[in-house]
Coordinates of C-alpha atoms in Angstrom, one line a residue:
M1 CA 15.9 -12.1 -14.3
A2 CA 14.9 -12.7 -10.7
E3 CA 11.2 -12.6 -9.8
R4 CA 10.2 -9.6 -7.7
S5 CA 7.2 -8.3 -5.9
T6 CA 3.7 -8.9 -7.1
A7 CA 1.7 -5.7 -7.2
S8 CA 2.7 -2.6 -8.9
V9 CA 2.7 -0.1 -11.8
D10 CA 4.7 1.4 -14.5
V11 CA 2.9 2.4 -17.6
A12 CA 4.9 4.3 -20.1
D13 CA 3.6 7.8 -19.9
N14 CA 2.8 9.5 -23.1
G15 CA 4.5 12.8 -22.3
G16 CA 7.1 14.5 -24.4
N17 CA 10.8 13.7 -24.4
E18 CA 12.0 16.8 -22.8
P19 CA 13.2 17.3 -19.2
P20 CA 11.0 19.3 -16.9
A21 CA 12.7 22.6 -17.8
A22 CA 11.7 22.2 -21.4
K23 CA 8.3 22.4 -22.9
A24 CA 6.3 19.8 -20.8
D25 CA 3.4 17.8 -22.1
K26 CA 0.5 16.0 -20.6
A27 CA 1.0 13.1 -18.3
T28 CA -0.9 9.8 -18.4
T29 CA -2.5 7.9 -15.6
D30 CA -2.1 4.1 -15.0
G31 CA -4.2 2.0 -17.3
V32 CA -5.4 5.0 -19.4
A33 CA -3.9 5.6 -22.8
E34 CA -3.6 9.2 -23.9
A35 CA -3.9 10.2 -27.5
Q36 CA -1.1 12.3 -28.7
D37 CA 0.5 13.4 -31.9
T38 CA 3.6 11.1 -32.4
A39 CA 5.2 13.7 -34.6
E40 CA 5.5 16.0 -31.6
E41 CA 7.2 13.2 -29.7
S42 CA 10.0 13.0 -32.3
E43 CA 10.9 16.7 -32.3
Q44 CA 14.3 17.6 -30.9
S45 CA 14.3 20.4 -28.3
E46 CA 16.7 22.0 -25.9
D47 CA 15.5 22.7 -22.3
K48 CA 15.9 26.0 -20.4
S49 CA 18.9 24.7 -18.4
G50 CA 20.9 23.7 -21.5
D51 CA 20.4 19.9 -21.2
K52 CA 19.3 18.3 -24.4
G53 CA 16.4 15.8 -24.4
G54 CA 16.7 15.2 -28.1
Q55 CA 15.9 12.1 -30.2
D56 CA 18.1 11.3 -33.1
T57 CA 16.4 11.2 -36.5
E58 CA 15.4 7.6 -36.9
P59 CA 13.5 5.6 -39.5
T60 CA 9.9 5.0 -38.9
V61 CA 9.3 1.7 -37.1
V62 CA 6.0 0.0 -37.1
T63 CA 4.7 -1.1 -33.7
P64 CA 4.1 -4.9 -33.6
E65 CA 0.4 -5.7 -34.2
L66 CA -0.4 -7.6 -31.0
H67 CA -3.8 -8.0 -29.4
S68 CA -5.4 -8.7 -26.1
G69 CA -5.0 -12.4 -25.1
H70 CA -1.6 -12.7 -26.8
K71 CA 1.0 -14.5 -24.6
L72 CA 4.7 -13.8 -24.2
A73 CA 6.9 -16.7 -23.1
R74 CA 3.7 -18.7 -22.6
R75 CA 3.3 -16.7 -19.3
Y76 CA 2.5 -13.1 -19.7
R77 CA -1.0 -12.6 -21.2
L78 CA -1.6 -9.1 -22.7
E79 CA -4.8 -7.5 -21.4
E80 CA -5.0 -3.8 -22.4
C81 CA -2.8 -1.6 -24.5
V82 CA -2.3 1.7 -22.6
T83 CA 0.3 3.3 -24.9
R84 CA 1.2 2.9 -28.6
L85 CA 3.8 5.4 -29.6
D86 CA 7.0 5.9 -31.7
G87 CA 7.4 2.2 -32.6
F88 CA 6.7 0.7 -29.1
S89 CA 3.7 -0.1 -27.1
S90 CA 2.9 -0.5 -23.4
W91 CA 0.4 -3.0 -22.0
R92 CA -1.3 -4.1 -18.8
A93 CA -0.8 -7.8 -18.6
V94 CA -1.2 -10.8 -16.3
D95 CA 1.6 -13.1 -15.1
E96 CA -0.3 -16.4 -15.3
K97 CA 2.5 -18.2 -13.4
L98 CA 2.4 -16.0 -10.3
R99 CA -1.2 -14.8 -10.9
R100 CA -0.5 -11.1 -10.6
A101 CA -0.9 -8.0 -12.8
V102 CA 2.3 -6.7 -14.5
G103 CA 3.1 -4.1 -17.1
V104 CA 4.9 -4.8 -20.3
H105 CA 6.8 -2.6 -22.8
L106 CA 7.0 -4.1 -26.3
L107 CA 9.1 -3.1 -29.3
P108 CA 10.5 -4.8 -32.4
A109 CA 14.0 -6.4 -32.0
D110 CA 15.1 -4.3 -35.0
H111 CA 13.9 -1.0 -33.4
P112 CA 16.9 1.5 -33.3
R113 CA 16.5 1.8 -29.5
A114 CA 15.9 -1.9 -28.7
R115 CA 19.5 -2.5 -27.5
S116 CA 19.5 0.6 -25.3
V117 CA 16.1 -0.3 -23.8
L118 CA 17.3 -3.8 -22.9
A119 CA 20.5 -2.4 -21.4
A120 CA 18.5 0.2 -19.4
A121 CA 16.0 -2.4 -18.1
R122 CA 18.7 -4.8 -17.0
S123 CA 20.6 -2.1 -15.2
A124 CA 17.5 -0.9 -13.4
A125 CA 16.7 -4.4 -12.4
L126 CA 20.1 -4.9 -10.8
L127 CA 19.5 -1.8 -8.6
G128 CA 16.8 -3.7 -6.6
D129 CA 15.8 -0.6 -4.6
P130 CA 12.2 -0.9 -3.3
R131 CA 11.7 2.9 -3.8
F132 CA 11.5 2.2 -7.5
V133 CA 8.9 0.2 -9.5
Q134 CA 10.9 -2.9 -10.2
V135 CA 11.8 -4.4 -13.6
L136 CA 10.9 -8.1 -13.4
D137 CA 12.2 -9.3 -16.8
A138 CA 13.9 -8.0 -19.9
V139 CA 13.9 -10.4 -22.9
E140 CA 14.6 -10.6 -26.7
E141 CA 12.4 -13.3 -28.2
N142 CA 10.8 -14.0 -31.5
D143 CA 11.8 -10.7 -33.1
L144 CA 10.4 -8.9 -30.1
V145 CA 12.0 -7.1 -27.2
Y146 CA 9.9 -6.8 -24.1
V147 CA 10.4 -5.4 -20.6
V148 CA 8.1 -6.7 -17.8
H149 CA 7.7 -4.5 -14.7
E150 CA 5.6 -4.3 -11.5
W151 CA 2.0 -3.0 -11.5
L152 CA 0.9 -1.3 -8.3
P153 CA -2.9 -1.5 -8.1
D154 CA -3.1 0.5 -4.9
A155 CA -0.8 3.4 -6.0
V156 CA -2.0 6.8 -7.1
E157 CA -0.1 9.1 -9.4
L158 CA 1.1 12.5 -8.1
T159 CA -0.9 14.1 -11.0
A160 CA -4.1 12.7 -9.5
L161 CA -3.2 13.9 -6.0
L162 CA -2.4 17.4 -7.2
A163 CA -5.6 17.6 -9.1
A164 CA -7.4 17.7 -5.7
G165 CA -5.3 20.6 -4.5
P166 CA -1.8 21.5 -3.2
M167 CA -0.1 19.4 -0.5
E168 CA 0.2 20.2 3.1
A169 CA 3.8 21.0 4.2
H170 CA 4.3 17.7 5.9
D171 CA 3.2 15.7 2.8
A172 CA 5.4 17.9 0.5
Y173 CA 8.3 17.4 2.9
Q174 CA 7.9 13.6 2.8
L175 CA 7.6 13.7 -1.0
V176 CA 10.8 15.6 -1.7
S177 CA 12.7 13.7 1.0
Q178 CA 11.8 10.3 -0.3
V179 CA 12.2 11.1 -4.0
S180 CA 15.6 12.9 -3.6
Q181 CA 17.0 10.1 -1.5
A182 CA 15.9 7.5 -4.0
M183 CA 17.3 9.4 -7.0
A184 CA 20.6 10.0 -5.1
A185 CA 20.9 6.2 -4.6
A186 CA 20.2 5.6 -8.3
H187 CA 22.8 8.1 -9.5
R188 CA 25.4 6.5 -7.2
E189 CA 24.9 3.3 -9.3
G190 CA 25.2 5.3 -12.5
L191 CA 21.4 5.3 -13.3
A192 CA 19.4 8.4 -14.3
H193 CA 15.7 8.9 -14.9
L194 CA 15.6 11.9 -17.3
R195 CA 11.7 11.7 -17.4
L196 CA 10.9 12.4 -13.8
T197 CA 7.5 14.0 -14.0
P198 CA 4.5 14.1 -11.7
G199 CA 3.2 11.1 -13.6
A200 CA 6.3 9.1 -12.8
V201 CA 5.9 9.5 -9.0
L202 CA 3.3 7.2 -7.2
R203 CA 2.1 7.2 -3.7
T204 CA 1.1 3.8 -2.2
S205 CA -1.7 3.2 0.3
S206 CA 1.0 3.1 3.1
G207 CA 2.2 6.6 2.2
Q208 CA 5.4 5.5 0.5
Y209 CA 6.5 7.2 -2.7
R210 CA 7.6 5.0 -5.6
I211 CA 9.3 6.1 -8.8
R212 CA 8.6 4.3 -12.1
G213 CA 10.4 4.2 -15.4
L214 CA 14.0 4.6 -14.0
A215 CA 16.3 4.7 -17.1
V216 CA 13.7 2.7 -19.2
N217 CA 11.3 5.5 -20.0
A218 CA 14.1 7.7 -21.3
A219 CA 15.6 4.8 -23.3
L220 CA 12.2 4.0 -24.9
R221 CA 12.1 7.6 -26.2
G222 CA 15.8 8.0 -27.0
I223 CA 16.3 10.8 -24.4
S224 CA 19.8 11.7 -23.2
A225 CA 21.3 14.6 -21.3
D226 CA 24.8 16.1 -21.0
R227 CA 24.3 16.6 -17.2
P228 CA 21.8 13.9 -16.1
Q229 CA 22.2 14.6 -12.3
R230 CA 21.2 18.3 -12.9
T231 CA 18.3 17.2 -15.1
D232 CA 16.9 14.9 -12.4
T233 CA 17.5 17.5 -9.7
E234 CA 15.6 20.2 -11.6
A235 CA 12.8 17.7 -12.2
I236 CA 12.5 17.1 -8.4
G237 CA 12.4 20.8 -7.8
A238 CA 9.6 21.2 -10.4
I239 CA 7.7 18.4 -8.6
L240 CA 8.1 20.0 -5.2
Y241 CA 7.1 23.4 -6.7
A242 CA 3.9 21.8 -8.1
A243 CA 3.1 20.1 -4.8
L244 CA 3.3 23.4 -2.9
T245 CA 1.5 25.6 -5.4
Q246 CA -0.6 23.3 -7.6
R247 CA 1.1 25.2 -10.5
W248 CA 3.7 24.1 -13.0
P249 CA 6.8 26.3 -12.6
Y250 CA 7.0 27.2 -16.3
E251 CA 4.8 29.2 -18.6
T252 CA 3.3 26.2 -20.3
D253 CA 0.4 24.2 -18.8
A254 CA 1.4 20.6 -18.1
Y255 CA 0.3 17.4 -16.3
G256 CA -3.1 18.9 -15.6
L257 CA -1.5 22.0 -13.9
A258 CA -1.7 25.6 -15.0
G259 CA 1.7 27.2 -15.8
L260 CA 3.0 30.5 -14.4
P261 CA 1.8 33.8 -15.9
K262 CA 3.7 34.7 -19.0
G263 CA 6.4 37.3 -18.6
V264 CA 6.9 37.1 -14.8
G265 CA 9.6 34.5 -14.9
L266 CA 10.2 31.9 -12.2
I267 CA 8.9 33.2 -8.9
A268 CA 9.2 31.5 -5.5
P269 CA 6.3 29.3 -4.4
D270 CA 5.5 31.4 -1.4
Q271 CA 4.9 34.3 -3.8
V272 CA 2.4 32.2 -5.8
R273 CA 0.3 31.1 -2.8
A274 CA 0.0 32.4 0.7
G275 CA 0.9 30.2 3.7
I276 CA 3.5 28.0 2.0
H277 CA 6.3 26.8 4.2
R278 CA 9.3 29.1 3.7
G279 CA 11.9 26.4 3.9
L280 CA 10.3 24.2 1.3
S281 CA 9.8 27.2 -1.0
E282 CA 13.5 28.0 -0.9
L283 CA 14.4 24.4 -1.4
A284 CA 12.3 24.2 -4.6
M285 CA 14.1 27.3 -5.9
R286 CA 17.5 25.9 -5.0
A287 CA 16.7 22.8 -7.1
L288 CA 15.2 24.8 -10.0
I289 CA 17.7 27.6 -10.5
N290 CA 21.1 26.1 -10.9
D291 CA 23.1 28.9 -12.5
G292 CA 23.2 31.5 -9.8
A293 CA 21.7 32.9 -6.6
T294 CA 18.4 31.3 -5.8
A295 CA 16.0 32.5 -3.0
S296 CA 16.3 35.6 -0.9
R297 CA 18.7 33.9 1.5
Q298 CA 21.1 33.4 -1.3
E299 CA 21.5 29.7 -0.5
P300 CA 23.8 27.7 -2.9
P301 CA 22.0 25.8 -5.6
C302 CA 21.5 22.1 -5.5
T303 CA 22.8 20.5 -8.7
T304 CA 22.6 16.8 -7.8
P305 CA 20.0 14.7 -6.1
D306 CA 22.5 13.9 -3.3
E307 CA 23.0 17.7 -2.6
L308 CA 19.2 18.1 -2.6
A309 CA 18.7 15.1 -0.2
K310 CA 21.3 16.6 2.2
A311 CA 19.6 20.0 2.1
V312 CA 16.3 18.3 3.0
A313 CA 18.0 16.5 5.9
E314 CA 19.4 19.8 7.2
M315 CA 15.9 21.3 7.4
P316 CA 14.0 21.3 10.7
R317 CA 11.7 18.3 10.7
I318 CA 8.1 19.2 9.6
R319 CA 5.6 17.4 11.8
P320 CA 2.3 16.2 10.5
P321 CA -0.7 18.5 11.4
E322 CA -2.6 17.9 14.6
P323 CA -5.8 15.9 14.2
T324 CA -8.9 18.1 14.0
F325 CA -11.0 18.1 17.2
T326 CA -14.7 17.6 16.6
A327 CA -16.9 19.0 19.4
P328 CA -19.5 16.6 20.8
P329 CA -23.2 17.4 20.0
D330 CA -25.1 19.7 22.4
Y331 CA -26.6 18.0 25.5
Q332 CA -30.1 16.9 24.7
R333 CA -32.5 17.4 27.6
T334 CA -35.0 14.6 28.1
T335 CA -38.4 14.7 29.7
Y336 CA -37.3 12.2 32.3
Q337 CA -36.2 15.0 34.7
Q338 CA -38.5 15.9 37.5
G339 CA -40.6 19.1 37.8
N340 CA -41.3 21.7 35.2
Y341 CA -37.6 21.9 34.1
G342 CA -37.8 18.7 32.1
L343 CA -41.4 18.8 31.1
P344 CA -42.3 19.4 27.4
Q345 CA -43.5 22.9 26.6
S346 CA -46.8 23.8 25.1
A347 CA -47.2 26.1 22.1
N348 CA -47.3 29.3 24.2
G349 CA -44.3 28.4 26.2
A350 CA -46.1 27.3 29.3
P351 CA -45.4 23.9 30.9
A352 CA -47.6 21.1 29.7
P353 CA -50.1 19.5 32.1
A354 CA -48.4 17.2 34.7
I355 CA -48.5 13.5 34.1
V356 CA -51.3 11.8 36.0
A357 CA -50.0 9.4 38.7
P358 CA -50.9 5.7 38.3
P359 CA -53.7 4.3 40.5
P360 CA -52.8 2.7 43.8
P361 CA -52.3 -1.1 44.0
L362 CA -55.1 -3.5 44.8
Q363 CA -56.2 -3.5 48.4
G364 CA -58.1 -6.0 50.5
R365 CA -58.3 -9.8 50.4
T366 CA -58.3 -10.0 46.6
G367 CA -55.1 -8.0 46.4
K368 CA -53.3 -10.1 49.1
A369 CA -54.3 -13.3 47.3
L370 CA -53.0 -12.0 44.0
K371 CA -49.7 -11.1 45.7
W372 CA -49.3 -14.6 47.1
I373 CA -50.1 -16.2 43.7
V374 CA -47.5 -14.0 41.9
S375 CA -44.9 -14.7 44.5
A376 CA -45.4 -18.5 44.2
L377 CA -45.1 -18.3 40.4
L378 CA -41.9 -16.4 40.7
I379 CA -40.4 -18.9 43.2
T380 CA -41.3 -21.8 40.9
A381 CA -39.8 -20.1 37.8
L382 CA -36.6 -19.4 39.7
G383 CA -36.3 -23.0 40.8
L384 CA -36.8 -24.4 37.3
G385 CA -34.3 -21.9 35.9
S386 CA -31.7 -22.9 38.4
W387 CA -32.2 -26.6 37.7
Q388 CA -31.7 -26.1 34.0
V389 CA -28.6 -24.0 34.5
A390 CA -27.1 -26.7 36.8
D391 CA -28.0 -29.4 34.3
R392 CA -26.2 -27.6 31.5
L393 CA -23.1 -27.0 33.6
L394 CA -22.9 -30.7 34.4
D395 CA -23.3 -31.6 30.7
H396 CA -20.5 -29.1 29.8
N397 CA -18.1 -30.6 32.4
E398 CA -18.8 -34.1 31.2
S399 CA -18.1 -33.1 27.6
S400 CA -14.9 -31.3 28.7
D401 CA -13.7 -34.4 30.5
N402 CA -14.4 -36.6 27.5
G403 CA -12.3 -34.5 25.0
P404 CA -12.9 -31.6 22.6
A405 CA -16.3 -30.2 22.1
K406 CA -18.2 -31.5 19.1
T407 CA -20.7 -29.8 16.8
K408 CA -22.9 -31.4 14.2
T409 CA -22.8 -29.5 10.8
T410 CA -24.1 -30.1 7.3
D411 CA -21.6 -30.1 4.4
E412 CA -22.2 -28.8 0.9
H413 CA -23.6 -32.2 -0.2
G414 CA -26.2 -32.2 2.5
D415 CA -24.5 -34.9 4.6
D416 CA -24.2 -34.5 8.4
K417 CA -20.7 -34.5 9.9
V418 CA -19.3 -33.8 13.4
V419 CA -16.6 -31.1 13.8
E420 CA -14.4 -31.2 17.0
H421 CA -13.5 -27.8 18.4
G422 CA -10.2 -27.2 20.1
K423 CA -8.5 -30.2 18.5
P424 CA -4.9 -29.6 17.4
I425 CA -4.3 -29.4 13.6
A426 CA -1.0 -30.6 12.3
I427 CA 1.1 -28.2 10.2
T428 CA 2.4 -30.2 7.2
G429 CA 4.6 -27.4 5.8
A430 CA 5.3 -23.7 5.9
H431 CA 7.2 -21.0 3.9
D432 CA 8.2 -17.4 4.4
F433 CA 5.8 -14.9 2.8
D434 CA 7.3 -11.6 1.6
P435 CA 5.5 -10.4 -1.5
L436 CA 6.2 -6.7 -1.0
S437 CA 10.0 -6.8 -1.2
S438 CA 12.3 -7.1 -4.2
D439 CA 13.6 -10.6 -3.4
H440 CA 10.4 -12.2 -2.0
S441 CA 12.4 -13.8 0.8
E442 CA 12.7 -13.3 4.5
K443 CA 14.9 -15.9 6.4
P444 CA 13.4 -19.0 4.7
D445 CA 16.0 -21.3 6.5
Q446 CA 14.5 -20.5 9.9
I447 CA 10.8 -21.2 9.1
Q448 CA 10.9 -24.7 10.8
N449 CA 11.7 -22.9 14.1
S450 CA 8.2 -21.3 14.1
Y451 CA 6.3 -24.6 14.7
D452 CA 8.9 -27.1 16.0
R453 CA 7.3 -27.1 19.5
D454 CA 10.6 -25.6 21.0
P455 CA 9.8 -22.2 22.5
A456 CA 13.5 -21.4 22.6
T457 CA 13.9 -21.3 18.8
A458 CA 12.3 -18.7 16.6
W459 CA 11.9 -17.5 13.0
E460 CA 13.3 -14.0 12.9
T461 CA 12.5 -11.2 10.4
D462 CA 15.2 -8.9 9.0
R463 CA 16.3 -5.9 11.1
Y464 CA 14.4 -2.7 10.2
L465 CA 14.9 0.9 11.1
S466 CA 11.4 1.4 12.4
H467 CA 8.5 -0.5 13.9
D468 CA 6.6 -0.3 10.5
F469 CA 9.3 -2.1 8.5
G470 CA 11.2 1.0 7.8
R471 CA 8.2 2.2 5.7
L472 CA 9.4 -0.2 3.0
K473 CA 6.4 -2.5 3.2
S474 CA 3.2 -3.2 5.2
G475 CA 4.3 -6.5 6.7
V476 CA 5.9 -10.0 6.4
G477 CA 4.7 -13.4 7.5
I478 CA 4.6 -17.2 7.3
V479 CA 2.2 -19.3 5.2
L480 CA 1.1 -22.5 7.0
D481 CA 0.0 -25.6 5.0
L482 CA -2.5 -27.7 6.9
G483 CA -2.4 -30.6 4.4
K484 CA -6.1 -30.2 3.4
A485 CA -9.0 -27.8 3.8
Q486 CA -9.9 -27.8 7.5
S487 CA -12.1 -25.8 9.9
V488 CA -9.8 -23.4 11.7
G489 CA -11.0 -22.2 15.1
S490 CA -7.9 -20.7 16.6
V491 CA -4.2 -20.0 15.8
D492 CA -2.0 -19.3 18.9
V493 CA 1.2 -17.4 18.1
S494 CA 4.1 -16.8 20.6
F495 CA 6.7 -14.1 20.1
L496 CA 10.1 -13.4 21.6
G497 CA 11.4 -9.9 22.3
G498 CA 8.3 -7.9 22.9
D499 CA 4.7 -7.2 21.8
T500 CA 4.2 -7.8 18.1
A501 CA 1.1 -6.9 16.1
V502 CA -0.1 -9.8 13.9
Q503 CA -3.0 -10.7 11.6
L504 CA -4.5 -14.1 10.7
R505 CA -5.4 -14.3 7.1
A506 CA -6.9 -17.3 5.3
A507 CA -6.8 -18.5 1.7
P508 CA -10.1 -19.4 -0.1
S509 CA -11.4 -22.8 1.0
G510 CA -11.0 -24.3 -2.5
A511 CA -7.4 -23.0 -3.1
A512 CA -5.2 -25.8 -4.5
E513 CA -2.1 -23.9 -3.7
A514 CA -1.1 -20.9 -1.5
P515 CA -1.8 -17.5 -3.1
G516 CA 1.3 -15.6 -4.3
G517 CA 0.1 -12.1 -3.2
L518 CA -1.4 -10.6 -0.1
D519 CA -4.7 -9.9 -1.8
G520 CA -5.2 -13.7 -2.1
F521 CA -5.7 -14.0 1.6
T522 CA -8.6 -12.6 3.6
K523 CA -8.0 -11.1 7.1
V524 CA -10.1 -13.1 9.7
A525 CA -8.5 -12.0 13.0
E526 CA -5.8 -9.8 14.5
G527 CA -4.2 -9.0 17.8
S528 CA -1.0 -7.8 19.5
G529 CA 1.2 -9.1 22.4
E530 CA 3.8 -11.7 23.1
K531 CA 1.2 -14.5 23.2
V532 CA -1.7 -13.9 20.8
A533 CA -4.7 -16.1 20.3
L534 CA -6.1 -15.4 16.8
K535 CA -9.7 -16.6 16.6
P536 CA -11.9 -15.9 13.6
G537 CA -15.2 -14.3 14.2
K538 CA -17.0 -17.0 12.2
A539 CA -16.1 -20.5 11.0
V540 CA -13.2 -20.5 8.5
T541 CA -12.4 -23.5 6.3
T542 CA -9.1 -23.4 4.5
R543 CA -5.9 -25.3 3.8
Y544 CA -3.5 -22.3 3.9
V545 CA -3.4 -19.7 6.7
L546 CA -1.1 -16.7 6.8
V547 CA 0.4 -15.3 10.0
W548 CA 1.1 -11.7 8.9
L549 CA 3.2 -9.5 11.1
T550 CA 2.3 -5.8 10.9
D551 CA 4.2 -4.1 13.7
L552 CA 7.6 -5.0 15.1
P553 CA 9.1 -4.6 18.6
P554 CA 12.5 -2.8 19.3
I555 CA 15.6 -4.9 19.8
G556 CA 17.7 -2.5 21.8
D557 CA 20.3 -1.4 19.2
G558 CA 18.0 1.2 17.5
G559 CA 16.5 -1.4 15.2
Y560 CA 13.3 -3.5 15.1
R561 CA 12.8 -7.2 14.5
G562 CA 10.0 -9.8 14.8
K563 CA 10.6 -13.2 16.4
V564 CA 8.0 -16.0 16.0
S565 CA 8.8 -18.8 18.5
E566 CA 5.8 -21.0 18.2
I567 CA 2.6 -21.4 16.2
Q568 CA -0.2 -23.8 17.1
V569 CA -3.4 -24.3 15.0
S570 CA -6.6 -25.9 16.4
S571 CA -10.1 -26.5 15.1

């Protein structure tokens, strides 16, 4: 399987097998195993919409007895078991080859669902959509079947977000828009989720929603549905309902949310909580009720994710709330003002006594003599200061004429050495750096153009639909190899096509090879423009530096693209 992005999540959540309309169970959070009765997991049940999320009766399968520290394929080191259920287990692990966290699902090769899990994982991996947590590997080896997937350390489950309260209208709009579009794309490729719960939706630090467990989580539990598109659509409706109301749209409590009162049936979100956006409330009902009229406007039901995505697109765009204005503190009157207005008040409210004026200056011959002495001292001090300034300027000009400035420093062994500032540093190699995409690649054949000393050539990024990389990732860049650890004083970057925001990031000074993920580099400078001089605030010694583009200029056809024409590194 192709290697994909380095940071992400997908822990098998320990909920029940049933679609959202059926009896829902508790959701797990990343890295936390939830104790649950496995007998409840194996019960067959039919949801309220008629879809069956049943498991066939299967022989009991013993989960492989593995332990922390065990390695798969001499590469994936198991760290923590987060789920052990129904013959399979899920782990947080470390990919020692790429030095990143990953998740692993494990089950015996003779497990009744082993073949279907492998097939589901390989199909999900071929989708390659960055809106889903990516499957990195699916292998049968040594009587074991294991599926390796991304682990997103910066992502937060929707269950955790809703525990803090319902979402604002703009956030709920972004949630249903992104999730419905992603699931529509998956169903066009013949893939269904069937376990789309609040625990399966993650929000990254950039505000993008990612869906985990596509096809795989259902295969692990043997879940199927007669109408998979309807099942997933109803699940999205339930998630939107929960986001708007902080309530689960059924009578049972689930995912840390209270259910609806018993006996009242399914009521619209704007009848549960005041102030809910009317359009989003009706949209949730159109997705949840698929067998007849829905909300008061009698809009047609949405039975597929594609229909739901189109309904979201037809809504008036919901803008984010205006930032809250904070009034400045009251003006503080000081005692510097003249007269009684600014004077401090006594205890009874009357003005305090006036400040006594200073005594007059010295008079007579003694005073005059002192004035002359002070004047002479001031003139002498000014003369000496001017002479020192001129002397330093002359020394600076001489050092500039003789070459780069030099500074004596002491290395870690206590030996003195001289470092030249402003001296060019040769770039011995470079490669594209795109750890946040599915293919880890961004125009690698053009990298040489970024430091070939020809300003007419450039390394170009892919074309994106917005300045922030279409909200698919936070950036892309170039890793420069300086041959050995050196003191970096400045990195000058020239762009073509418009102002581009860029950061300078440095690998640890002792790094023997370039880090594989963005977290392996430390940001030391940033700027924006067509010609940007990136200068660290303090001395940086490293072999590998990363020029990381964070905001792209428009290219005239409605798209956005970055173009790096020249990079120069100096000490």
